[in-house]
């Protein structure tokens, strides 16, 4: 990231950046409290520009909005933390015989790998090997969930390999001071399975699935918790 | 401009009449309270529609975007948290973003005339639509915009009211992109200080 990244607060607040720049700057905002504070202030400032432009809206707009609102279901309260919901097309499948699904996931995995490769080529290669190992297992399984804004999480798993890979794609940032934490969940308890690395695109390897029925994701205070303190925002059956 | 017709409920605002608390309304809306949503609509729609109209320009499309924005506020009210800013700011952020998305998407941007941006500079407030912003709010903003350098002011106005990317602003003003970025930031900071926005 270049040296004048902090100078982007103004353009960011005014929505004068490209989608790619926005995503990158939002990543920066999670790590730079000075910019985050400045963004809050400049947003309030921009709001004053907006208020000064207020006009009387067309009267029919009110009825139209109220009618539509009567038909739109609200996000559940847990979305107060993060806007992730199962979407209608959530799918889970065994790999064998589901070529289309495999292609989708491989494409998404490659995307994640490319992002990751910026950090280290060795890491990317190791990860590709891990993915190949899981996918070549007879009991390989893929599940995917996403939200309407395009954020999604894909889980590749295999019991015989005893390993799962969690691949986040464009996931919204957790609330300030929080992390996404993964859990392996069996009939007795949820066991900590690691924190999702920061950034909307991230990969987490989970070894030792044990007798877990599913993998869950919760939002926990920075650094994670010994046991889940909130309900999972996502659950993936390992079946 | 200040003595345009205003709706009766807005007329008294300059006398420090307290507005309904947007944050509280949003929290009620998050619990599915439709009456609270009606109040929220009345509180927000004037400024939101004003901004959308400025950026989108086309009246029919502005109405569509305004509808989308209000429905999104209803749907995602539970995501609002007061410590991140006022309800108005949260809503305005959604509205400006949606309006900008609309004009940037495909055709719309290409169809706009080259010189529209320049013309906007001479009239930062819409003189066609009926104003509901209070005279005090407008005067403050106008005065504070006046404390900016010309390049700062033009950049901020083109980006905010014109929905232009900083690249487009750079082209319109024939100025290097790095300079535009810093002018946008410096301009907003100067506005923040002039308007007395609390940190
Ligand atoms: Zn910074």
mmCIF file of C-alpha atoms in Angstrom, chain A residues 9 89 93-94 123 141 212:
data_model
loop_
_atom_site.group_PDB
_atom_site.id
_atom_site.type_symbol
_atom_site.label_atom_id
_atom_site.label_comp_id
_atom_site.label_asym_id
_atom_site.label_seq_id
_atom_site.Cartn_x
_atom_site.Cartn_y
_atom_site.Cartn_z
ATOM 1 C CA UNK A 9 -10.375 9.703 3.349
ATOM 2 C CA UNK A 89 -29.429 -20.655 -3.233
ATOM 3 C CA UNK A 93 -22.937 -31.151 -2.218
ATOM 4 C CA UNK A 94 -20.640 -34.069 -2.517
ATOM 5 C CA UNK A 123 1.785 -20.138 1.054
ATOM 6 C CA UNK A 141 -17.652 -32.093 0.321
ATOM 7 C CA UNK A 212 -17.619 -32.707 14.426
#
